Tab-separated table of C-alpha atoms and ligand atoms in Angstrom:
chain	number	residue	atom	x	y	z
A	1	MET	CA	131.513	298.496	2.554
A	2	PRO	CA	128.834	300.755	3.592
A	3	GLU	CA	125.248	300.140	2.284
A	4	PRO	CA	123.929	302.643	-0.300
A	5	PHE	CA	120.647	302.355	1.666
A	6	PRO	CA	119.239	300.112	4.222
A	7	GLY	CA	117.113	298.437	1.429
A	8	THR	CA	115.399	296.274	3.995
A	9	GLY	CA	112.782	297.105	6.883
A	10	THR	CA	111.515	300.562	7.598
A	11	ALA	CA	113.951	302.091	4.886
A	12	ALA	CA	112.099	300.184	1.936
A	13	ALA	CA	108.710	300.532	3.342
A	14	GLU	CA	109.327	304.508	3.529
A	15	LEU	CA	110.593	304.391	0.128
A	16	LEU	CA	107.616	302.455	-1.775
A	17	GLU	CA	105.246	304.616	0.382
A	18	LEU	CA	106.969	307.874	-1.181
A	19	ASP	CA	106.827	305.964	-4.721
A	20	ARG	CA	103.348	305.133	-4.341
A	21	ARG	CA	102.427	308.789	-3.659
A	22	HIS	CA	104.789	310.702	-6.031
A	23	VAL	CA	106.034	308.683	-9.003
A	24	TRP	CA	104.442	307.634	-11.947
A	25	HIS	CA	104.928	303.926	-13.430
A	26	PRO	CA	104.668	303.012	-16.758
A	27	TYR	CA	100.814	302.861	-17.434
A	28	GLY	CA	100.003	303.113	-13.725
A	29	PRO	CA	97.485	305.087	-11.708
A	30	ILE	CA	98.441	307.669	-8.846
A	31	PRO	CA	98.655	306.772	-6.182
A	32	GLY	CA	100.252	303.457	-7.353
A	33	ALA	CA	97.979	300.038	-7.263
A	34	GLU	CA	100.843	297.409	-7.426
A	35	GLU	CA	103.414	297.613	-5.153
A	36	PRO	CA	106.898	297.626	-7.194
A	37	LEU	CA	109.956	295.826	-6.237
A	38	LEU	CA	112.564	297.908	-4.897
A	39	VAL	CA	115.728	297.027	-6.725
A	40	GLU	CA	118.992	297.617	-5.133
A	41	SER	CA	121.387	296.663	-7.659
A	42	ALA	CA	121.778	294.516	-10.560
A	43	ALA	CA	124.724	292.041	-11.646
A	44	GLY	CA	124.835	289.441	-14.361
A	45	VAL	CA	121.327	288.312	-15.042
A	46	ARG	CA	120.091	289.035	-11.506
A	47	LEU	CA	118.218	291.671	-9.877
A	48	ARG	CA	118.921	292.127	-6.093
A	49	VAL	CA	115.453	293.355	-4.720
A	50	ALA	CA	114.526	294.329	-1.401
A	51	ASP	CA	111.150	294.622	0.146
A	52	ALA	CA	109.826	295.198	3.303
A	53	ALA	CA	108.409	291.997	4.147
A	54	GLU	CA	110.810	289.716	3.169
A	55	GLY	CA	114.026	291.488	3.109
A	56	ARG	CA	117.000	291.155	0.400
A	57	ARG	CA	116.349	288.394	-2.250
A	58	GLU	CA	118.066	287.782	-5.822
A	59	LEU	CA	115.674	287.285	-9.055
A	60	VAL	CA	116.794	285.747	-12.252
A	61	ASP	CA	115.514	288.238	-14.927
A	62	GLY	CA	113.389	287.036	-17.608
A	63	MET	CA	112.776	290.440	-18.818
A	64	SER	CA	116.074	291.815	-20.084
A	65	SER	CA	114.487	295.042	-18.677
A	66	TRP	CA	111.826	295.194	-21.513
A	67	TRP	CA	114.356	293.407	-23.863
A	68	SER	CA	117.023	295.839	-23.673
A	69	ALA	CA	119.844	294.257	-21.261
A	70	ILE	CA	121.286	291.633	-23.915
A	71	HIS	CA	124.388	291.196	-21.626
A	72	GLY	CA	122.965	291.211	-18.643
A	73	TYR	CA	123.601	294.003	-15.635
A	74	ASN	CA	127.004	295.493	-14.677
A	75	HIS	CA	128.797	294.162	-17.564
A	76	PRO	CA	132.351	295.072	-17.032
A	77	VAL	CA	132.867	295.748	-20.752
A	78	LEU	CA	129.944	298.654	-20.791
A	79	ASN	CA	131.041	300.159	-17.486
A	80	ALA	CA	134.414	300.464	-18.820
A	81	ALA	CA	132.923	302.428	-21.975
A	82	ALA	CA	130.438	304.586	-20.145
A	83	THR	CA	133.436	305.229	-17.417
A	84	GLU	CA	135.679	306.285	-20.033
A	85	GLN	CA	133.434	308.582	-22.119
A	86	LEU	CA	132.277	310.000	-18.649
A	87	GLY	CA	135.684	311.063	-18.227
A	88	ARG	CA	135.691	312.738	-21.786
A	89	MET	CA	132.150	314.166	-21.479
A	90	SER	CA	128.535	312.828	-20.479
A	91	HIS	CA	126.920	315.172	-22.889
A	92	VAL	CA	127.304	318.082	-25.644
A	93	MET	CA	124.695	319.311	-28.185
A	94	PHE	CA	124.621	317.804	-31.555
A	95	GLY	CA	123.558	321.147	-33.634
A	96	GLY	CA	127.203	322.613	-34.821
A	97	LEU	CA	128.934	319.861	-33.010
A	98	THR	CA	129.610	316.298	-33.491
A	99	HIS	CA	131.948	313.648	-31.755
A	100	GLU	CA	133.535	310.034	-32.064
A	101	PRO	CA	130.711	308.010	-30.229
A	102	ALA	CA	128.053	309.079	-32.610
A	103	VAL	CA	130.041	308.630	-35.688
A	104	ARG	CA	131.599	305.559	-35.050
A	105	LEU	CA	128.036	304.383	-33.675
A	106	SER	CA	126.689	305.440	-36.964
A	107	LYS	CA	128.994	303.780	-39.012
A	108	ARG	CA	128.761	300.461	-37.153
A	109	LEU	CA	124.991	300.715	-37.671
A	110	VAL	CA	125.288	301.328	-41.369
A	111	ASP	CA	127.263	298.449	-41.837
A	112	VAL	CA	125.454	295.857	-39.650
A	113	THR	CA	121.642	296.990	-41.002
A	114	PRO	CA	120.049	295.411	-43.921
A	115	GLU	CA	121.650	296.667	-47.417
A	116	GLY	CA	121.126	300.104	-48.440
A	117	LEU	CA	120.130	302.091	-45.300
A	118	GLU	CA	122.881	304.656	-45.238
A	119	HIS	CA	122.239	307.570	-43.086
A	120	VAL	CA	121.295	307.471	-39.123
A	121	PHE	CA	119.344	309.978	-37.060
A	122	LEU	CA	119.921	309.294	-33.357
A	123	ALA	CA	116.992	309.400	-31.484
A	124	ASP	CA	116.465	309.608	-27.483
A	125	SER	CA	114.069	306.807	-27.228
A	126	GLY	CA	112.375	304.062	-29.600
A	127	SER	CA	108.805	306.222	-29.975
A	128	VAL	CA	110.922	309.244	-30.790
A	129	SER	CA	112.562	307.097	-33.644
A	130	VAL	CA	109.300	305.936	-34.914
A	131	GLU	CA	108.073	309.463	-34.928
A	132	VAL	CA	111.244	310.334	-36.846
A	133	ALA	CA	110.518	307.693	-39.309
A	134	VAL	CA	106.944	308.981	-39.821
A	135	LYS	CA	108.283	312.372	-40.376
A	136	MET	CA	110.875	311.152	-42.946
A	137	CYS	CA	108.299	309.306	-44.993
A	138	LEU	CA	105.625	312.439	-44.938
A	139	GLN	CA	108.782	314.695	-45.698
A	140	TYR	CA	109.881	312.606	-48.472
A	141	GLN	CA	106.186	312.084	-50.238
A	142	ARG	CA	105.709	316.099	-50.065
A	143	SER	CA	108.820	316.761	-51.642
A	144	ARG	CA	108.030	314.417	-54.240
A	145	GLY	CA	104.813	316.369	-55.186
A	146	ARG	CA	102.575	314.100	-53.143
A	147	PRO	CA	101.562	316.169	-49.964
A	148	ARG	CA	98.277	314.177	-49.983
A	149	ARG	CA	100.242	310.880	-49.037
A	150	GLN	CA	100.483	311.458	-45.594
A	151	ARG	CA	98.722	308.103	-43.945
A	152	LEU	CA	100.433	304.867	-42.804
A	153	MET	CA	99.125	301.526	-43.354
A	154	THR	CA	100.114	298.880	-40.653
A	155	TRP	CA	98.822	295.487	-39.711
A	156	ARG	CA	96.434	294.733	-36.185
A	157	GLY	CA	98.349	293.367	-33.096
A	158	GLY	CA	101.321	295.602	-33.447
A	159	TYR	CA	103.022	298.228	-30.924
A	160	HIS	CA	105.079	301.076	-31.995
A	161	GLY	CA	105.093	303.256	-28.875
A	162	ASP	CA	103.482	305.590	-26.794
A	163	THR	CA	103.679	309.015	-28.301
A	164	TRP	CA	101.284	310.172	-30.837
A	165	HIS	CA	102.061	308.886	-34.081
A	166	PRO	CA	103.360	305.438	-32.931
A	167	MET	CA	100.246	305.069	-31.210
A	168	SER	CA	98.288	305.758	-33.936
A	169	VAL	CA	99.666	302.705	-35.398
A	170	CYS	CA	99.302	300.443	-32.362
A	171	ASP	CA	96.582	298.134	-32.406
A	172	PRO	CA	93.452	299.684	-32.064
A	173	ASP	CA	91.458	296.935	-30.112
A	174	GLY	CA	92.822	296.143	-26.720
A	175	GLY	CA	95.572	297.767	-25.257
A	176	MET	CA	95.500	301.674	-23.627
A	177	HIS	CA	95.574	303.454	-27.017
A	178	ASP	CA	91.695	302.633	-28.341
A	179	LEU	CA	91.279	305.811	-25.389
A	180	TRP	CA	92.429	308.054	-28.046
A	181	SER	CA	89.923	306.823	-31.014
A	182	GLY	CA	88.908	309.945	-32.780
A	183	VAL	CA	91.806	312.073	-31.585
A	184	LEU	CA	94.741	309.877	-33.197
A	185	PRO	CA	94.950	310.465	-37.071
A	186	CYS	CA	93.301	307.720	-38.344
A	187	GLN	CA	95.469	305.145	-40.046
A	188	VAL	CA	95.054	302.193	-42.151
A	189	PHE	CA	94.676	298.599	-40.602
A	190	ALA	CA	95.096	295.454	-42.034
A	191	ASP	CA	94.086	292.217	-40.244
A	192	ALA	CA	96.646	290.788	-37.892
A	193	PRO	CA	98.990	288.672	-40.169
A	194	PRO	CA	97.818	284.986	-39.660
A	195	SER	CA	100.302	283.336	-36.565
A	196	GLY	CA	102.976	280.950	-36.752
A	197	PHE	CA	106.664	281.895	-37.895
A	198	ASP	CA	106.907	278.338	-39.529
A	199	ALA	CA	103.179	278.484	-40.825
A	200	GLY	CA	103.622	279.107	-44.916
A	201	PRO	CA	102.307	282.382	-45.961
A	202	ASP	CA	98.740	282.468	-46.426
A	203	PRO	CA	97.781	283.611	-49.782
A	204	VAL	CA	94.312	284.957	-49.317
A	205	TYR	CA	95.915	286.902	-46.460
A	206	ALA	CA	98.553	288.147	-48.848
A	207	GLU	CA	96.254	289.131	-51.115
A	208	HIS	CA	94.196	291.184	-48.657
A	209	VAL	CA	97.305	293.106	-47.848
A	210	ARG	CA	98.115	293.811	-51.532
A	211	ASP	CA	94.694	295.037	-52.118
A	212	LEU	CA	94.672	297.302	-49.221
A	213	VAL	CA	98.299	298.962	-50.311
A	214	ALA	CA	96.580	299.307	-53.471
A	215	LEU	CA	93.365	300.701	-52.422
A	216	HIS	CA	94.866	303.542	-50.155
A	217	ALA	CA	97.882	303.953	-52.281
A	218	GLY	CA	97.227	307.629	-53.324
A	219	GLU	CA	96.980	308.462	-49.645
A	220	LEU	CA	99.877	306.407	-47.885
A	221	ALA	CA	102.936	307.595	-47.194
A	222	ALA	CA	104.470	304.431	-45.746
A	223	VAL	CA	103.795	300.967	-44.464
A	224	ILE	CA	104.997	300.589	-40.826
A	225	VAL	CA	105.326	296.959	-39.398
A	226	GLU	CA	107.290	295.159	-36.709
A	227	PRO	CA	109.099	292.135	-38.887
A	228	VAL	CA	108.114	288.974	-37.668
A	229	VAL	CA	107.267	289.274	-34.013
A	230	GLN	CA	104.463	291.435	-32.799
A	231	GLY	CA	105.668	292.459	-29.549
A	232	ALA	CA	104.029	294.633	-26.923
A	233	GLY	CA	100.692	294.006	-29.057
A	234	GLY	CA	100.547	290.348	-27.854
A	235	MET	CA	103.860	288.356	-28.341
A	236	ARG	CA	102.572	286.691	-31.751
A	237	PHE	CA	104.899	285.478	-34.459
A	238	HIS	CA	104.168	285.272	-38.122
A	239	SER	CA	105.494	283.915	-41.313
A	240	PRO	CA	108.252	286.265	-42.590
A	241	ALA	CA	106.981	285.580	-46.300
A	242	TYR	CA	104.554	288.734	-45.518
A	243	LEU	CA	107.556	291.126	-45.604
A	244	GLN	CA	108.406	290.068	-49.157
A	245	VAL	CA	104.655	290.501	-49.791
A	246	LEU	CA	104.635	294.145	-48.341
A	247	ARG	CA	107.944	294.917	-49.897
A	248	GLU	CA	106.776	294.174	-53.377
A	249	ALA	CA	103.256	295.786	-52.716
A	250	CYS	CA	105.155	299.038	-51.680
A	251	ASP	CA	107.648	299.307	-54.562
A	252	GLU	CA	104.354	298.784	-56.907
A	253	HIS	CA	103.040	301.713	-55.572
A	254	ASP	CA	105.902	303.809	-54.439
A	255	VAL	CA	104.978	303.566	-50.890
A	256	LEU	CA	107.674	303.622	-48.403
A	257	LEU	CA	108.116	300.410	-46.151
A	258	VAL	CA	109.278	301.036	-42.374
A	259	LEU	CA	110.337	298.103	-40.543
A	260	ASP	CA	110.130	299.185	-36.565
A	261	GLU	CA	113.059	296.336	-35.186
A	262	ILE	CA	113.047	298.219	-31.882
A	263	ALA	CA	112.079	295.007	-30.014
A	264	THR	CA	113.641	292.542	-32.672
A	265	GLY	CA	116.739	293.963	-33.364
A	266	PHE	CA	120.527	293.143	-32.232
A	267	GLY	CA	119.658	288.993	-32.359
A	268	ARG	CA	116.604	288.463	-30.470
A	269	THR	CA	114.969	286.542	-32.996
A	270	GLY	CA	118.059	284.575	-33.772
A	271	MET	CA	118.880	286.605	-36.755
A	272	LEU	CA	121.096	289.968	-36.034
A	273	PHE	CA	117.504	291.655	-37.715
A	274	ALA	CA	114.155	289.924	-38.076
A	275	SER	CA	114.226	291.393	-41.725
A	276	GLU	CA	116.888	288.895	-42.427
A	277	HIS	CA	114.776	286.025	-41.983
A	278	ALA	CA	112.713	287.379	-44.988
A	279	GLY	CA	115.865	288.684	-46.778
A	280	VAL	CA	113.791	291.923	-47.075
A	281	ALA	CA	115.521	295.496	-46.810
A	282	PRO	CA	113.396	298.431	-45.584
A	283	ASP	CA	113.417	302.132	-46.521
A	284	VAL	CA	113.486	302.909	-43.134
A	285	LEU	CA	114.395	301.114	-39.737
A	286	CYS	CA	113.804	301.864	-36.294
A	287	VAL	CA	116.273	300.410	-33.687
A	288	GLY	CA	116.096	300.659	-30.038
A	289	LYS	CA	115.421	298.558	-26.853
A	290	ALA	CA	118.980	296.306	-27.025
A	291	LEU	CA	121.039	299.288	-28.892
A	292	THR	CA	122.909	300.272	-25.699
A	293	GLY	CA	122.585	296.651	-24.110
A	294	GLY	CA	120.103	298.091	-21.975
A	295	TYR	CA	122.333	300.923	-20.148
A	296	LEU	CA	120.899	304.212	-21.510
A	297	THR	CA	117.957	305.561	-23.458
A	298	MET	CA	119.031	305.867	-27.341
A	299	ALA	CA	117.356	304.545	-30.497
A	300	ALA	CA	117.878	305.194	-34.122
A	301	THR	CA	116.178	305.627	-37.262
A	302	LEU	CA	117.938	304.940	-40.319
A	303	CYS	CA	117.056	305.508	-44.041
A	304	THR	CA	118.193	304.925	-47.588
A	305	SER	CA	119.831	307.308	-49.832
A	306	ARG	CA	116.725	307.417	-52.071
A	307	VAL	CA	114.810	308.714	-48.590
A	308	ALA	CA	117.554	311.399	-47.621
A	309	GLU	CA	118.050	312.548	-51.091
A	310	GLY	CA	114.134	312.733	-51.453
A	311	ILE	CA	113.749	314.913	-48.162
A	312	SER	CA	116.776	317.195	-49.637
A	313	ARG	CA	114.746	318.163	-52.656
A	314	GLY	CA	111.934	318.977	-50.761
A	315	GLU	CA	110.697	322.830	-50.314
A	316	VAL	CA	112.364	322.292	-46.773
A	317	PRO	CA	115.407	320.461	-47.603
A	318	VAL	CA	116.214	319.634	-44.201
A	319	LEU	CA	114.933	316.668	-41.818
A	320	ALA	CA	112.860	318.850	-39.147
A	321	HIS	CA	113.687	316.735	-36.108
A	322	GLY	CA	116.652	317.752	-33.539
A	323	PRO	CA	116.232	316.736	-29.810
A	324	THR	CA	118.371	318.511	-27.004
A	325	PHE	CA	119.915	314.983	-26.028
A	326	MET	CA	120.173	313.906	-29.860
A	327	GLY	CA	123.751	311.720	-30.152
A	328	ASN	CA	124.092	311.638	-26.343
A	329	PRO	CA	128.085	310.825	-26.352
A	330	LEU	CA	127.491	308.322	-23.294
A	331	ALA	CA	124.647	306.606	-24.509
A	332	ALA	CA	126.489	306.152	-28.101
A	333	ALA	CA	129.962	305.192	-26.657
A	334	VAL	CA	128.042	302.889	-24.931
A	335	ALA	CA	125.881	301.438	-27.654
A	336	ASP	CA	128.817	301.055	-29.565
A	337	ALA	CA	130.731	299.278	-27.073
A	338	SER	CA	127.577	297.021	-26.664
A	339	LEU	CA	127.480	296.098	-30.652
A	340	GLU	CA	131.107	295.425	-30.827
A	341	LEU	CA	130.698	292.993	-27.628
A	342	LEU	CA	127.727	291.260	-29.588
A	343	LEU	CA	129.209	290.778	-32.747
A	344	GLY	CA	132.710	289.987	-31.232
A	345	GLN	CA	131.314	286.610	-30.037
A	346	ASP	CA	129.040	283.675	-31.481
A	347	TRP	CA	125.852	285.326	-30.238
A	348	GLN	CA	124.053	283.150	-32.973
A	349	ALA	CA	125.072	280.103	-30.794
A	350	GLU	CA	123.895	282.029	-27.406
A	351	VAL	CA	120.794	282.652	-28.701
A	352	ARG	CA	120.254	279.224	-30.480
A	353	ARG	CA	121.285	277.692	-26.818
A	354	ILE	CA	118.653	279.655	-25.336
A	355	GLU	CA	116.053	278.828	-27.908
A	356	ALA	CA	116.791	275.012	-27.147
A	357	GLY	CA	116.324	275.605	-23.283
A	358	LEU	CA	113.011	277.700	-23.522
A	359	ARG	CA	111.591	274.792	-25.981
A	360	SER	CA	112.512	272.157	-23.693
A	361	GLY	CA	111.460	274.129	-20.369
A	362	LEU	CA	108.458	275.458	-21.575
A	363	ALA	CA	106.823	272.815	-23.573
A	364	PRO	CA	105.222	271.452	-19.873
A	365	ALA	CA	103.503	274.586	-19.848
A	366	ARG	CA	101.016	272.799	-22.402
A	367	ASP	CA	99.393	270.634	-19.961
A	368	ILE	CA	98.513	273.526	-17.624
A	369	PRO	CA	94.783	273.974	-17.838
A	370	GLY	CA	93.916	277.223	-19.911
A	371	VAL	CA	97.313	277.228	-21.827
A	372	THR	CA	96.370	277.354	-25.586
A	373	ASP	CA	99.740	277.822	-27.121
A	374	VAL	CA	103.680	277.704	-25.940
A	375	ARG	CA	105.862	279.374	-28.971
A	376	VAL	CA	109.451	279.900	-28.971
A	377	LEU	CA	111.722	281.921	-31.568
A	378	GLY	CA	115.033	282.786	-30.776
A	379	GLY	CA	115.477	284.533	-27.080
A	380	ILE	CA	111.612	284.614	-26.788
A	381	GLY	CA	109.561	282.065	-24.985
A	382	VAL	CA	105.878	282.804	-24.800
A	383	VAL	CA	102.751	280.825	-23.101
A	384	GLN	CA	99.683	281.838	-24.604
A	385	LEU	CA	96.646	281.585	-22.509
A	386	ASP	CA	92.835	281.512	-23.427
A	387	GLY	CA	92.068	284.785	-21.341
A	388	PRO	CA	93.671	287.492	-19.449
A	389	VAL	CA	96.739	286.650	-17.158
A	390	ASP	CA	96.037	287.208	-13.596
A	391	THR	CA	99.332	289.599	-13.688
A	392	ALA	CA	99.611	289.781	-9.872
A	393	ALA	CA	99.084	286.292	-9.009
A	394	ALA	CA	101.255	285.321	-11.662
A	395	GLY	CA	104.156	287.781	-10.917
A	396	ARG	CA	104.194	286.683	-7.225
A	397	ALA	CA	104.185	282.941	-8.270
A	398	ALA	CA	107.289	283.907	-10.584
A	399	VAL	CA	109.055	285.493	-7.702
A	400	ARG	CA	108.602	282.646	-5.503
A	401	GLU	CA	110.274	280.734	-7.875
A	402	GLY	CA	113.287	283.273	-7.990
A	403	VAL	CA	112.393	284.808	-11.410
A	404	TRP	CA	111.600	288.301	-12.459
A	405	LEU	CA	108.741	288.169	-15.119
A	406	ARG	CA	106.077	290.828	-16.249
A	407	PRO	CA	102.996	289.111	-17.692
A	408	PHE	CA	100.607	291.001	-19.648
A	409	ARG	CA	97.550	290.471	-21.480
A	410	ASP	CA	96.940	287.007	-22.323
A	411	THR	CA	100.359	285.682	-22.313
A	412	VAL	CA	103.389	284.988	-19.738
A	413	TYR	CA	106.484	285.343	-21.893
A	414	THR	CA	110.304	286.010	-21.390
A	415	MET	CA	113.270	287.329	-23.310
A	416	PRO	CA	116.036	286.587	-21.264
A	417	PRO	CA	119.735	288.186	-21.809
A	418	TYR	CA	121.640	286.273	-24.190
A	419	VAL	CA	124.236	285.612	-21.391
A	420	THR	CA	121.817	283.692	-19.280
A	421	GLY	CA	123.254	280.137	-18.266
A	422	ASP	CA	121.446	276.844	-18.889
A	423	GLU	CA	120.543	276.542	-15.231
A	424	ASP	CA	119.173	280.108	-15.368
A	425	VAL	CA	116.972	279.461	-18.394
A	426	ALA	CA	115.805	276.432	-16.696
A	427	ARG	CA	114.832	278.410	-13.648
A	428	ILE	CA	113.236	281.348	-15.677
A	429	CYS	CA	111.034	278.597	-17.324
A	430	ALA	CA	110.052	277.292	-13.950
A	431	GLY	CA	109.020	280.628	-13.058
A	432	VAL	CA	106.884	280.977	-16.244
A	433	ARG	CA	105.110	277.693	-15.512
A	434	ALA	CA	104.461	278.619	-11.914
A	435	ALA	CA	103.260	281.983	-13.279
A	436	VAL	CA	100.827	280.298	-15.720
A	437	ALA	CA	99.508	277.692	-12.882
A	438	ALA	CA	99.099	280.621	-10.499
A	439	SER	CA	96.993	282.626	-13.079
A	440	ALA	CA	94.773	279.319	-14.135
A	441	GLU	CA	93.997	278.822	-10.160
A	442	SER	CA	93.213	282.040	-9.663
A	443	GLY	CA	90.635	282.272	-12.050
A	444	PRO	CA	89.149	284.823	-14.592
A	445	ALA	CA	91.138	288.262	-13.926
A	446	ALA	CA	91.083	291.460	-15.191
A	447	GLY	CA	94.697	291.127	-16.608
A	448	ALA	CA	96.872	294.090	-17.620
A	449	VAL	CA	96.304	295.602	-20.986
A	450	ALA	CA	99.588	297.301	-21.199
A	451	ARG	CA	102.989	295.761	-21.026
B	1	LIG	C1	109.288	299.291	-26.846
B	1	LIG	C2	109.101	299.358	-28.534
B	1	LIG	C3	108.762	300.719	-28.826
B	1	LIG	C4	108.828	301.937	-27.935
B	1	LIG	O1	110.013	302.139	-27.415
B	1	LIG	P1	110.488	303.169	-26.359
B	1	LIG	O2	111.792	303.160	-26.013
B	1	LIG	O3	109.588	302.362	-25.049
B	1	LIG	O4	109.715	304.468	-26.662
B	1	LIG	C5	108.386	301.004	-30.508
B	1	LIG	N1	108.499	299.839	-31.025
B	1	LIG	C6	108.352	298.624	-30.743
B	1	LIG	C7	108.391	297.374	-31.749
B	1	LIG	C8	108.919	298.391	-29.148
B	1	LIG	O5	108.802	297.066	-28.861
């Protein structure tokens, strides 16, 4: 069988040089500063990478491609769904037209998400789904005769995407978005929730959050948070009880509650949605990342009938948003197949199995100098350091162990695909430990502020 491209030696070197000169990478400079790995193909939980120096290698994927590839790569069921849909149509506009993949997916999302969420806006990325959520909330408040309710409240340590409004509710310190303070809309920030999934709710913190909602109620359209796990803001876990506190405070002041489950949705924390840990249903829900099993870019914003009807009663009685690739049939077909695949198996047992593997495999990292915490929840394993990770040294050490990781800030973490076997989970843990040790040895580092 002919090779798609030689992949090693000069061909790889040439591609990497062109990449460095011409191609932006996430949060990167031009010309590129770090040399990316060249991926030829991926199957199961393995990435097949090539580089000029060492030729081809397989790496076990500890990242699920930014937490999205929950079924692994090149999955026959998802491939079949994509191929079948390609044979019908890859895309048609969604204005004035509709199609089975979008309708089926939307119905399935309504069925599996928390009670009360009835209406689905299919967006083309997580950040856009957050923009849509914000627009929904502002339009809702406006149509209720409260046009001054335009601000959002969140807690520190969050991440909601890189477009404008999502940036404004990301953690204002650290990260990259503090570059824009003074330009971004000024939102209301509570302190970061106290750490620890199992730590009982701190009454002082609960009071702080309640007070802040009450104080700003007249100008708040919504509260938006990541439930239970703050992801790209620092991989921190908090007590689900704070979601109940937020739900009650929002209800009391007629402020909408938006839960951003783009990272946590579809089983990652051990529940299908992280809000289920608290038994709390939001007014607006964002999902993305794992929605298409990591195949294509698609996200969704769901809302209750109260929100939708509120918008419909407004002076502009429509939701004023409509991306060109809205409802993309190819992405919708794969997303529907991914959900069917997930729900058709005992996914919770798989996530629990991975959780157990991460707990035992990461525990020894506690003894590495500079490690202040090791925490695991569902399919998420995090080693916390006392300072910035030397991301370059840590990444290289993981690759030497045959594992793909992308440490950031002061953590080395993993979110493996749910299909990762026990041996590969153990290997990923060895990769995490090696990455942590390499970072500890290299001394103080600049670290990477963004994911
Ligand atoms: C990744 C992420 C986003 C942004 O999604 P994109 O698809 O990258 O735009 C928003 N919120 C959370 C919680 C995320 O983890």
